[in-house]
Every structure is written in C-alpha cells, then in structure tokens.
mmCIF file of C-alpha atoms in Angstrom:
data_model
loop_
_atom_site.group_PDB
_atom_site.id
_atom_site.type_symbol
_atom_site.label_atom_id
_atom_site.label_comp_id
_atom_site.label_asym_id
_atom_site.label_seq_id
_atom_site.Cartn_x
_atom_site.Cartn_y
_atom_site.Cartn_z
ATOM 1 C CA UNK A 22 1.985 -39.999 -16.199
ATOM 2 C CA UNK A 23 1.499 -36.676 -14.376
ATOM 3 C CA UNK A 24 3.343 -36.837 -11.043
ATOM 4 C CA UNK A 25 3.133 -33.293 -9.733
ATOM 5 C CA UNK A 26 0.935 -30.198 -10.148
ATOM 6 C CA UNK A 27 2.296 -26.795 -9.055
ATOM 7 C CA UNK A 28 0.053 -23.721 -8.905
ATOM 8 C CA UNK A 29 1.839 -20.370 -8.707
ATOM 9 C CA UNK A 30 0.218 -17.170 -7.362
ATOM 10 C CA UNK A 31 -2.134 -19.483 -5.487
ATOM 11 C CA UNK A 32 -3.675 -16.591 -3.518
ATOM 12 C CA UNK A 33 -5.631 -15.784 -6.687
ATOM 13 C CA UNK A 34 -7.912 -18.751 -5.982
ATOM 14 C CA UNK A 35 -9.179 -17.218 -2.730
ATOM 15 C CA UNK A 36 -11.854 -14.529 -2.568
ATOM 16 C CA UNK A 37 -9.964 -13.316 0.504
ATOM 17 C CA UNK A 38 -6.741 -12.998 -1.486
ATOM 18 C CA UNK A 39 -5.501 -9.642 -2.730
ATOM 19 C CA UNK A 40 -5.761 -10.566 -6.428
ATOM 20 C CA UNK A 41 -8.788 -12.888 -6.575
ATOM 21 C CA UNK A 42 -9.429 -14.247 -10.049
ATOM 22 C CA UNK A 43 -12.603 -16.368 -10.340
ATOM 23 C CA UNK A 44 -11.068 -18.378 -13.189
ATOM 24 C CA UNK A 45 -8.627 -19.880 -10.703
ATOM 25 C CA UNK A 46 -11.559 -21.687 -9.063
ATOM 26 C CA UNK A 47 -11.589 -23.990 -12.083
ATOM 27 C CA UNK A 48 -8.298 -25.477 -10.921
ATOM 28 C CA UNK A 49 -10.338 -27.472 -8.405
ATOM 29 C CA UNK A 50 -11.126 -29.837 -11.300
ATOM 30 C CA UNK A 51 -7.516 -31.027 -11.276
ATOM 31 C CA UNK A 52 -8.119 -32.755 -7.940
ATOM 32 C CA UNK A 53 -11.163 -34.555 -9.387
ATOM 33 C CA UNK A 54 -9.419 -35.632 -12.608
ATOM 34 C CA UNK A 55 -6.101 -36.531 -10.952
ATOM 35 C CA UNK A 56 -7.080 -37.581 -7.420
ATOM 36 C CA UNK A 57 -3.741 -39.233 -6.610
ATOM 37 C CA UNK A 58 -1.384 -36.626 -8.061
ATOM 38 C CA UNK A 59 0.577 -34.404 -5.663
ATOM 39 C CA UNK A 60 -0.750 -30.837 -5.762
ATOM 40 C CA UNK A 61 1.171 -27.829 -4.420
ATOM 41 C CA UNK A 62 0.184 -24.171 -4.174
ATOM 42 C CA UNK A 63 2.763 -21.380 -3.978
ATOM 43 C CA UNK A 64 2.406 -17.703 -3.127
ATOM 44 C CA UNK A 65 4.543 -15.052 -1.495
ATOM 45 C CA UNK A 66 1.634 -13.174 0.051
ATOM 46 C CA UNK A 67 -1.060 -15.157 1.849
ATOM 47 C CA UNK A 68 -2.520 -14.513 5.288
ATOM 48 C CA UNK A 69 -3.683 -17.398 7.490
ATOM 49 C CA UNK A 70 -7.247 -17.063 6.179
ATOM 50 C CA UNK A 71 -6.049 -17.160 2.570
ATOM 51 C CA UNK A 72 -3.787 -20.149 3.230
ATOM 52 C CA UNK A 73 -6.726 -22.046 4.706
ATOM 53 C CA UNK A 74 -8.962 -21.079 1.788
ATOM 54 C CA UNK A 75 -6.367 -22.186 -0.776
ATOM 55 C CA UNK A 76 -6.333 -25.654 0.803
ATOM 56 C CA UNK A 77 -10.142 -25.850 0.713
ATOM 57 C CA UNK A 78 -10.533 -24.535 -2.831
ATOM 58 C CA UNK A 79 -7.908 -26.912 -4.221
ATOM 59 C CA UNK A 80 -9.278 -29.876 -2.283
ATOM 60 C CA UNK A 81 -5.942 -30.540 -0.615
ATOM 61 C CA UNK A 82 -5.919 -33.429 1.847
ATOM 62 C CA UNK A 83 -4.164 -32.816 5.170
ATOM 63 C CA UNK A 84 -1.687 -30.450 3.503
ATOM 64 C CA UNK A 85 1.661 -29.432 4.921
ATOM 65 C CA UNK A 86 1.646 -25.631 5.168
ATOM 66 C CA UNK A 87 5.090 -24.067 5.021
ATOM 67 C CA UNK A 88 5.418 -20.366 5.911
ATOM 68 C CA UNK A 89 8.654 -18.469 5.356
ATOM 69 C CA UNK A 90 9.992 -15.414 7.161
ATOM 70 C CA UNK A 91 8.249 -12.275 5.939
ATOM 71 C CA UNK A 92 10.853 -9.954 7.404
ATOM 72 C CA UNK A 93 13.308 -8.594 4.831
ATOM 73 C CA UNK A 94 16.098 -7.250 7.019
ATOM 74 C CA UNK A 95 17.959 -5.603 4.136
ATOM 75 C CA UNK A 96 14.978 -3.430 3.162
ATOM 76 C CA UNK A 97 14.605 -0.005 4.747
ATOM 77 C CA UNK A 98 11.016 1.282 4.791
ATOM 78 C CA UNK A 99 10.004 4.944 4.668
ATOM 79 C CA UNK A 100 6.627 6.618 4.346
ATOM 80 C CA UNK A 101 4.846 9.940 4.359
ATOM 81 C CA UNK A 102 2.200 12.222 2.904
ATOM 82 C CA UNK A 103 2.770 12.999 -0.761
ATOM 83 C CA UNK A 104 3.046 16.780 -0.585
ATOM 84 C CA UNK A 105 5.551 16.529 2.267
ATOM 85 C CA UNK A 106 7.859 14.030 0.597
ATOM 86 C CA UNK A 107 7.931 14.539 -3.183
ATOM 87 C CA UNK A 108 9.939 17.766 -2.938
ATOM 88 C CA UNK A 109 12.868 15.705 -1.633
ATOM 89 C CA UNK A 110 12.945 13.256 -4.523
ATOM 90 C CA UNK A 111 15.348 14.966 -6.922
ATOM 91 C CA UNK A 112 18.014 14.438 -4.271
ATOM 92 C CA UNK A 113 16.789 10.893 -3.681
ATOM 93 C CA UNK A 114 17.216 9.921 -7.316
ATOM 94 C CA UNK A 115 20.636 11.567 -7.373
ATOM 95 C CA UNK A 116 21.702 9.127 -4.649
ATOM 96 C CA UNK A 117 20.594 6.210 -6.799
ATOM 97 C CA UNK A 118 21.617 7.519 -10.214
ATOM 98 C CA UNK A 119 22.760 4.541 -12.261
ATOM 99 C CA UNK A 120 21.037 2.009 -9.978
ATOM 100 C CA UNK A 121 17.952 -0.010 -10.902
ATOM 101 C CA UNK A 122 14.640 0.967 -9.333
ATOM 102 C CA UNK A 123 10.871 0.754 -9.722
ATOM 103 C CA UNK A 124 8.337 3.526 -9.173
ATOM 104 C CA UNK A 125 4.709 2.417 -8.800
ATOM 105 C CA UNK A 126 1.692 4.658 -9.420
ATOM 106 C CA UNK A 127 -2.027 3.879 -9.309
ATOM 107 C CA UNK A 128 -3.149 5.266 -12.676
ATOM 108 C CA UNK A 129 -1.730 5.296 -16.196
ATOM 109 C CA UNK A 130 -1.787 9.097 -16.232
ATOM 110 C CA UNK A 131 0.382 9.254 -13.100
ATOM 111 C CA UNK A 132 2.791 6.746 -14.653
ATOM 112 C CA UNK A 133 3.194 8.805 -17.813
ATOM 113 C CA UNK A 134 3.565 12.090 -15.913
ATOM 114 C CA UNK A 135 6.180 10.662 -13.549
ATOM 115 C CA UNK A 136 8.189 8.977 -16.290
ATOM 116 C CA UNK A 137 8.206 12.207 -18.317
ATOM 117 C CA UNK A 138 9.273 14.252 -15.276
ATOM 118 C CA UNK A 139 12.161 11.885 -14.560
ATOM 119 C CA UNK A 140 13.262 11.947 -18.199
ATOM 120 C CA UNK A 141 13.259 15.748 -18.155
ATOM 121 C CA UNK A 142 15.455 15.606 -15.058
ATOM 122 C CA UNK A 143 17.963 13.501 -16.971
ATOM 123 C CA UNK A 144 17.112 10.062 -15.603
ATOM 124 C CA UNK A 145 16.824 6.965 -17.782
ATOM 125 C CA UNK A 146 13.183 6.050 -17.092
ATOM 126 C CA UNK A 147 10.418 4.336 -19.068
ATOM 127 C CA UNK A 148 6.665 3.871 -18.434
ATOM 128 C CA UNK A 149 4.838 0.542 -18.182
ATOM 129 C CA UNK A 150 1.045 0.211 -18.088
ATOM 130 C CA UNK A 151 -1.877 -1.497 -19.821
ATOM 131 C CA UNK A 152 -2.395 1.446 -22.181
ATOM 132 C CA UNK A 153 0.818 0.604 -24.037
ATOM 133 C CA UNK A 154 0.859 -1.994 -26.799
ATOM 134 C CA UNK A 155 2.156 -5.473 -26.054
ATOM 135 C CA UNK A 156 5.241 -4.688 -28.114
ATOM 136 C CA UNK A 157 5.919 -1.466 -26.184
ATOM 137 C CA UNK A 158 5.551 -3.163 -22.814
ATOM 138 C CA UNK A 159 7.844 -5.997 -23.859
ATOM 139 C CA UNK A 160 10.428 -3.560 -25.222
ATOM 140 C CA UNK A 161 10.389 -1.440 -22.058
ATOM 141 C CA UNK A 162 10.571 -4.477 -19.766
ATOM 142 C CA UNK A 163 13.488 -5.970 -21.707
ATOM 143 C CA UNK A 164 15.317 -2.629 -21.613
ATOM 144 C CA UNK A 165 14.942 -2.581 -17.826
ATOM 145 C CA UNK A 166 16.123 -6.174 -17.424
ATOM 146 C CA UNK A 167 19.096 -5.504 -19.713
ATOM 147 C CA UNK A 168 19.921 -2.348 -17.688
ATOM 148 C CA UNK A 169 19.529 -0.084 -20.705
ATOM 149 C CA UNK A 170 17.277 2.048 -18.473
ATOM 150 C CA UNK A 171 17.555 2.515 -14.721
ATOM 151 C CA UNK A 172 13.992 3.211 -13.625
ATOM 152 C CA UNK A 173 10.700 1.604 -14.592
ATOM 153 C CA UNK A 174 7.643 3.719 -13.755
ATOM 154 C CA UNK A 175 4.667 1.389 -13.712
ATOM 155 C CA UNK A 176 1.216 0.478 -12.575
ATOM 156 C CA UNK A 177 0.976 -2.588 -10.374
ATOM 157 C CA UNK A 178 0.653 -4.692 -13.541
ATOM 158 C CA UNK A 179 4.457 -4.629 -13.777
ATOM 159 C CA UNK A 180 6.672 -7.032 -11.931
ATOM 160 C CA UNK A 181 4.797 -10.330 -11.969
ATOM 161 C CA UNK A 182 7.465 -12.889 -12.721
ATOM 162 C CA UNK A 183 10.266 -10.307 -12.710
ATOM 163 C CA UNK A 184 13.244 -11.533 -10.728
ATOM 164 C CA UNK A 185 15.796 -8.744 -11.127
ATOM 165 C CA UNK A 186 18.075 -9.137 -8.147
ATOM 166 C CA UNK A 187 19.732 -5.701 -8.013
ATOM 167 C CA UNK A 188 16.732 -3.378 -7.622
ATOM 168 C CA UNK A 189 17.982 -0.768 -5.136
ATOM 169 C CA UNK A 190 14.698 1.068 -4.529
ATOM 170 C CA UNK A 191 10.956 0.642 -4.897
ATOM 171 C CA UNK A 192 8.843 3.776 -4.564
ATOM 172 C CA UNK A 193 5.052 3.881 -4.375
ATOM 173 C CA UNK A 194 3.784 7.361 -5.210
ATOM 174 C CA UNK A 195 0.300 6.193 -4.347
ATOM 175 C CA UNK A 196 -1.086 3.843 -1.719
ATOM 176 C CA UNK A 197 -1.226 0.172 -2.805
ATOM 177 C CA UNK A 198 -4.606 -1.518 -2.506
ATOM 178 C CA UNK A 199 -3.522 -3.992 0.195
ATOM 179 C CA UNK A 200 -0.697 -4.968 2.519
ATOM 180 C CA UNK A 201 -0.299 -8.119 0.422
ATOM 181 C CA UNK A 202 0.318 -6.006 -2.667
ATOM 182 C CA UNK A 203 2.778 -3.829 -0.807
ATOM 183 C CA UNK A 204 4.672 -6.833 0.556
ATOM 184 C CA UNK A 205 4.878 -8.291 -2.941
ATOM 185 C CA UNK A 206 5.800 -5.069 -4.758
ATOM 186 C CA UNK A 207 8.254 -3.681 -2.217
ATOM 187 C CA UNK A 208 9.779 -7.150 -1.998
ATOM 188 C CA UNK A 209 11.109 -6.745 -5.532
ATOM 189 C CA UNK A 210 13.863 -4.608 -4.030
ATOM 190 C CA UNK A 211 17.096 -6.056 -2.681
ATOM 191 C CA UNK A 212 16.665 -9.667 -3.743
ATOM 192 C CA UNK A 213 20.455 -9.919 -3.872
ATOM 193 C CA UNK A 214 20.555 -9.396 -0.092
ATOM 194 C CA UNK A 215 22.124 -5.938 -0.409
ATOM 195 C CA UNK A 216 20.444 -2.991 1.308
ATOM 196 C CA UNK A 217 17.621 -1.311 -0.591
ATOM 197 C CA UNK A 218 15.023 1.371 0.172
ATOM 198 C CA UNK A 219 11.238 1.202 -0.059
ATOM 199 C CA UNK A 220 9.163 4.405 0.042
ATOM 200 C CA UNK A 221 5.391 4.545 0.375
ATOM 201 C CA UNK A 222 4.008 8.007 -0.376
ATOM 202 C CA UNK A 223 0.258 8.484 -0.091
ATOM 203 C CA UNK A 224 -2.509 11.036 -0.107
ATOM 204 C CA UNK A 225 -6.064 10.750 1.289
ATOM 205 C CA UNK A 226 -7.413 10.663 -2.258
ATOM 206 C CA UNK A 227 -5.683 7.341 -2.982
ATOM 207 C CA UNK A 228 -8.306 5.424 -1.030
ATOM 208 C CA UNK A 229 -11.147 6.982 -3.016
ATOM 209 C CA UNK A 230 -9.361 6.161 -6.275
ATOM 210 C CA UNK A 231 -9.137 2.501 -5.309
ATOM 211 C CA UNK A 232 -12.751 2.397 -4.115
ATOM 212 C CA UNK A 233 -13.927 3.710 -7.487
ATOM 213 C CA UNK A 234 -11.843 1.107 -9.289
ATOM 214 C CA UNK A 235 -13.251 -1.655 -7.060
ATOM 215 C CA UNK A 236 -16.902 -0.640 -7.356
ATOM 216 C CA UNK A 237 -17.802 -3.278 -9.961
ATOM 217 C CA UNK A 238 -16.418 -6.245 -8.008
ATOM 218 C CA UNK A 239 -18.861 -8.989 -6.947
ATOM 219 C CA UNK A 240 -20.076 -8.608 -3.318
ATOM 220 C CA UNK A 241 -17.801 -11.255 -1.768
ATOM 221 C CA UNK A 242 -14.680 -9.905 -3.471
ATOM 222 C CA UNK A 243 -15.687 -6.292 -2.764
ATOM 223 C CA UNK A 244 -15.990 -6.973 0.971
ATOM 224 C CA UNK A 245 -12.522 -8.518 1.038
ATOM 225 C CA UNK A 246 -11.059 -5.684 -1.056
ATOM 226 C CA UNK A 247 -12.491 -3.042 1.279
ATOM 227 C CA UNK A 248 -11.085 -4.824 4.338
ATOM 228 C CA UNK A 249 -7.685 -4.953 2.636
ATOM 229 C CA UNK A 250 -7.922 -1.248 1.854
ATOM 230 C CA UNK A 251 -8.731 -0.478 5.497
ATOM 231 C CA UNK A 252 -5.630 -2.426 6.577
ATOM 232 C CA UNK A 253 -3.258 -0.610 4.229
ATOM 233 C CA UNK A 254 -4.783 2.754 5.227
ATOM 234 C CA UNK A 255 -4.014 1.963 8.859
ATOM 235 C CA UNK A 256 -0.471 1.011 7.849
ATOM 236 C CA UNK A 257 0.347 4.147 5.866
ATOM 237 C CA UNK A 258 -0.909 6.478 8.591
ATOM 238 C CA UNK A 259 0.821 4.586 11.388
ATOM 239 C CA UNK A 260 3.724 6.024 13.343
ATOM 240 C CA UNK A 261 4.926 2.640 14.589
ATOM 241 C CA UNK A 262 7.622 0.305 13.235
ATOM 242 C CA UNK A 263 6.972 -0.365 9.543
ATOM 243 C CA UNK A 264 8.438 -3.885 9.466
ATOM 244 C CA UNK A 265 6.420 -5.238 12.368
ATOM 245 C CA UNK A 266 2.841 -4.884 10.967
ATOM 246 C CA UNK A 267 3.914 -6.456 7.667
ATOM 247 C CA UNK A 268 5.191 -9.509 9.515
ATOM 248 C CA UNK A 269 2.216 -9.730 11.883
ATOM 249 C CA UNK A 270 -0.316 -9.294 9.061
ATOM 250 C CA UNK A 271 0.750 -12.677 7.723
ATOM 251 C CA UNK A 272 0.251 -14.383 11.058
ATOM 252 C CA UNK A 273 3.815 -14.416 12.347
ATOM 253 C CA UNK A 274 5.000 -13.146 15.724
ATOM 254 C CA UNK A 275 7.346 -10.176 15.954
ATOM 255 C CA UNK A 276 9.980 -10.655 18.659
ATOM 256 C CA UNK A 277 12.739 -8.401 17.349
ATOM 257 C CA UNK A 278 11.986 -5.090 19.090
ATOM 258 C CA UNK A 279 12.844 -1.983 17.027
ATOM 259 C CA UNK A 280 13.724 -3.035 13.487
ATOM 260 C CA UNK A 281 16.344 -0.282 13.002
ATOM 261 C CA UNK A 282 15.420 -0.419 9.323
ATOM 262 C CA UNK A 283 12.553 2.057 8.969
ATOM 263 C CA UNK A 284 12.103 5.797 9.382
ATOM 264 C CA UNK A 285 10.171 5.285 12.622
ATOM 265 C CA UNK A 286 12.704 3.092 14.414
ATOM 266 C CA UNK A 287 15.583 5.186 13.054
ATOM 267 C CA UNK A 288 13.892 8.258 14.568
ATOM 268 C CA UNK A 289 13.719 10.064 11.239
ATOM 269 C CA UNK A 290 10.151 11.336 11.649
ATOM 270 C CA UNK A 291 9.500 14.901 12.676
ATOM 271 C CA UNK A 292 7.323 14.902 15.792
ATOM 272 C CA UNK A 293 5.159 17.712 17.081
ATOM 273 C CA UNK A 294 5.301 19.122 20.610
ATOM 274 C CA UNK A 295 2.289 18.537 22.916
ATOM 275 C CA UNK A 296 1.092 15.634 20.761
ATOM 276 C CA UNK A 297 -1.158 14.287 23.524
ATOM 277 C CA UNK A 298 -2.948 17.628 23.896
ATOM 278 C CA UNK A 299 -3.400 17.875 20.136
ATOM 279 C CA UNK A 300 -4.849 14.366 20.096
ATOM 280 C CA UNK A 301 -7.286 15.268 22.859
ATOM 281 C CA UNK A 302 -8.426 18.357 20.956
ATOM 282 C CA UNK A 303 -9.086 16.282 17.857
ATOM 283 C CA UNK A 304 -11.077 13.677 19.789
ATOM 284 C CA UNK A 305 -13.037 16.446 21.478
ATOM 285 C CA UNK A 306 -13.955 17.956 18.116
ATOM 286 C CA UNK A 307 -15.124 14.577 16.784
ATOM 287 C CA UNK A 308 -17.485 14.389 19.768
ATOM 288 C CA UNK A 309 -18.676 17.981 19.331
ATOM 289 C CA UNK A 310 -19.820 17.248 15.750
ATOM 290 C CA UNK A 311 -21.635 14.169 17.112
ATOM 291 C CA UNK A 312 -19.285 11.734 15.350
ATOM 292 C CA UNK A 313 -21.209 12.278 12.092
ATOM 293 C CA UNK A 314 -18.574 13.963 9.920
ATOM 294 C CA UNK A 315 -15.427 12.808 8.153
ATOM 295 C CA UNK A 316 -11.795 13.714 8.661
ATOM 296 C CA UNK A 317 -11.805 16.638 6.209
ATOM 297 C CA UNK A 318 -14.725 18.356 7.960
ATOM 298 C CA UNK A 319 -13.245 17.827 11.424
ATOM 299 C CA UNK A 320 -9.923 19.252 10.217
ATOM 300 C CA UNK A 321 -11.722 22.309 8.826
ATOM 301 C CA UNK A 322 -13.468 22.948 12.147
ATOM 302 C CA UNK A 323 -10.244 22.618 14.122
ATOM 303 C CA UNK A 324 -8.453 24.920 11.680
ATOM 304 C CA UNK A 325 -11.103 27.601 12.183
ATOM 305 C CA UNK A 326 -12.516 27.472 8.648
ATOM 306 C CA UNK A 327 -15.417 29.786 7.805
ATOM 307 C CA UNK A 328 -16.556 27.734 4.819
ATOM 308 C CA UNK A 329 -20.287 27.888 4.184
ATOM 309 C CA UNK A 330 -20.913 24.281 5.199
ATOM 310 C CA UNK A 331 -19.199 24.951 8.535
ATOM 311 C CA UNK A 332 -21.335 28.034 9.167
ATOM 312 C CA UNK A 333 -24.544 26.395 7.915
ATOM 313 C CA UNK A 334 -24.189 23.666 10.519
ATOM 314 C CA UNK A 335 -23.264 26.091 13.259
ATOM 315 C CA UNK A 336 -19.906 24.412 13.717
ATOM 316 C CA UNK A 337 -18.151 27.788 13.811
ATOM 317 C CA UNK A 338 -19.769 28.241 17.221
ATOM 318 C CA UNK A 339 -18.377 25.025 18.718
ATOM 319 C CA UNK A 340 -15.833 25.264 21.518
ATOM 320 C CA UNK A 341 -13.395 23.278 19.367
ATOM 321 C CA UNK A 342 -13.641 25.612 16.361
ATOM 322 C CA UNK A 343 -10.198 27.038 15.633
ATOM 323 C CA UNK A 344 -8.502 25.088 18.441
ATOM 324 C CA UNK A 345 -5.672 24.162 16.068
ATOM 325 C CA UNK A 346 -5.734 27.230 13.824
ATOM 326 C CA UNK A 347 -1.984 27.734 14.218
ATOM 327 C CA UNK A 348 -1.390 24.529 12.230
ATOM 328 C CA UNK A 349 -1.860 23.760 8.552
ATOM 329 C CA UNK A 350 -5.069 21.988 7.654
ATOM 330 C CA UNK A 351 -3.190 19.167 5.937
ATOM 331 C CA UNK A 352 -1.173 18.541 9.118
ATOM 332 C CA UNK A 353 -4.370 18.267 11.156
ATOM 333 C CA UNK A 354 -5.705 15.804 8.609
ATOM 334 C CA UNK A 355 -2.517 13.740 8.925
ATOM 335 C CA UNK A 356 -2.878 13.618 12.718
ATOM 336 C CA UNK A 357 -6.498 12.472 12.387
ATOM 337 C CA UNK A 358 -5.311 9.643 10.124
ATOM 338 C CA UNK A 359 -2.656 8.721 12.686
ATOM 339 C CA UNK A 360 -5.280 8.541 15.442
ATOM 340 C CA UNK A 361 -7.292 6.201 13.224
ATOM 341 C CA UNK A 362 -4.223 4.066 12.592
ATOM 342 C CA UNK A 363 -3.537 3.829 16.326
ATOM 343 C CA UNK A 364 -7.132 2.833 17.119
ATOM 344 C CA UNK A 365 -8.252 6.029 18.897
ATOM 345 C CA UNK A 366 -10.711 6.825 16.100
ATOM 346 C CA UNK A 367 -12.591 4.673 13.601
ATOM 347 C CA UNK A 368 -13.874 5.523 10.128
ATOM 348 C CA UNK A 369 -17.353 4.185 9.556
ATOM 349 C CA UNK A 370 -20.457 4.609 7.378
ATOM 350 C CA UNK A 371 -20.858 6.418 4.075
ATOM 351 C CA UNK A 372 -18.752 9.476 4.930
ATOM 352 C CA UNK A 373 -16.038 7.636 6.879
#
C-alpha cells in the first residue's frame, strides 16, 4: 500500500553532486520494485547537471523539476584572506554576543583550537566533529539547539537536518569544498528571515588540504570533486558580487544588479591604486617564466626574492623581478588569485 516515496539529500545519488554516496545508487531498485509508486527527490543544492542525473539515476519518468530561488536576500556575505580578517573577529563576536552562530573549519584540530580560543575569550562555544563520541556530539548539539551555548564550532559534518531558525552568523574559517556546500552551510543562517551575516575566510593552503582528503576518491567522483574545488576557488578570490555567482551556479539568471548585501556591492573592500598596471605586471611575469610556475613562485619573483630556487633558475635576472617589491608577498599572491578568478589567468597542470 505504498503511495509515495520521498528521497531527501537527493544530490547524493549523483557522481556530479557535492556529497556523492555510492550507496544511494541502490535506491534505483525502488523504481523496479514499485514501478507505479510516485517517487520524489529533494535537495537544496543541485545544479542543472545534478538535477538531470538525479532523474536518470532514480528512473523518473517525465519528471516535473521545481527549482526555488537561490537568492537569500537577508544574508550578507563577506570574504577575505585569513590573515587579513581573523584579527577583526574579537570585535565581530562582541557584536553577536548572546546570539546563535556556527563556525565551520576543515579539520578537527582547527575546530578544537577555535572552540578553545573562543572559550578563553569568554564566549559560550562547543566543538563538534567526528573525533568526539556519539554521546558528546549529541550533548553538544542539544545544548546548541536549547540555546545553552551560543556558538557551535564544527566540521562540515554538523548541520545536516538542523533547522535552527535564529542563527545570526555562519563563519567559514576555511574554504568549503564546493559552492554547493557553501550554499547549504551558509544557508543555515537567517532562516527566520531576519538579517544574518556569512563570512568565508580562506587561505591558499585550504585547496591543498581538500585535495589530500579527496585523493582516495574513485576517478569519476574525483574529477567532479576537483571541478567543484576549482569553482569555489574562483568564488573566494573573486572581487565581484558574492550573491550573483551563487545564484548563477545553480542555473538561474541574475537580473537584480548590485545585491547591496555583500562586502563587494557595499563597497567595503579596500582597493589598491593603479590596479590595472599591477595586473599587467603580474601577467608579464607569468609570461617571463614561460607560464611554467605556480602562483607562489610568480609572487616571489615579483617581490624581488633572492631565494635559491629563484637564483638557480635565473629568474632574478628577469625584467619583472622585483617589479612589485614595495608590496607584501601575500598581497601579490592575493592579486594573482583574483586574476585567476576573473579569467585573466588559469591554473593548470601539476603545479597549478
């Protein structure tokens, strides 16, 4: 007497989804066993390719595909390099003292360190990660839901099925592994419709951390995971509206102009003078090293580094050596990432 089958987190059935789980493929048997039963798949984060794949994998017949609005107008998005932003966070948490929030980190160690730091600063914070016992995780989650603690510091394992409406901020102190993950995790803020803030703080090492963690994936899933990582890297280094690419990534058209709800559109970013000239100097240096070296090496050349590997390759004799020596190396590296995000440069091959 089964009349209806509902599959939640349906993106997990697709190898092109951000959380592919091969076991989900077995759900295809439901169509064979119950050929006349209505079958529905639900997910908050599926691109057009994933939506199509869900229909194929579940054997849906001429399905109606309903896509909601991915823009969350009450969320204000901010971003930046980790070393440039973290120093401002004591004041940030003071603004939200007593409010509920989630801080996401990539590794368990980062979760524990951050939770401890917040506790030492007088904030009611608890950690959540797979290294805790089931009882500890349940106790911490229940304390957060009951508002006995304000801040949950967690790996991305936290939040599935959590529908706490009054989360006022979601902070990523490491780059998520995909735009789908970021849409899902940041979307846990402001579900009551009240304004909330989402911060994405990254460092270049985040990408390498994820690539190491993904290295044992099967080839099909690995290819999809790497493409997702490339997309989120372009997003975090972008200096364009932060709402727009999230909406367009899921196949919708952005017609709203400036969102007036992100640090870019609110003109909160610090810009550098002569940005076009700086960009030209960077591109020139990439050409001078024959497009065979990564961002870190190019930044070192432009900064006028005399490191042995620079000298060994004769790059200290290039016309672009030291062209940007008046700037910090980490700033040059940020500008290189921005040029990649805007499509003026591309990272390819083993050394990116």
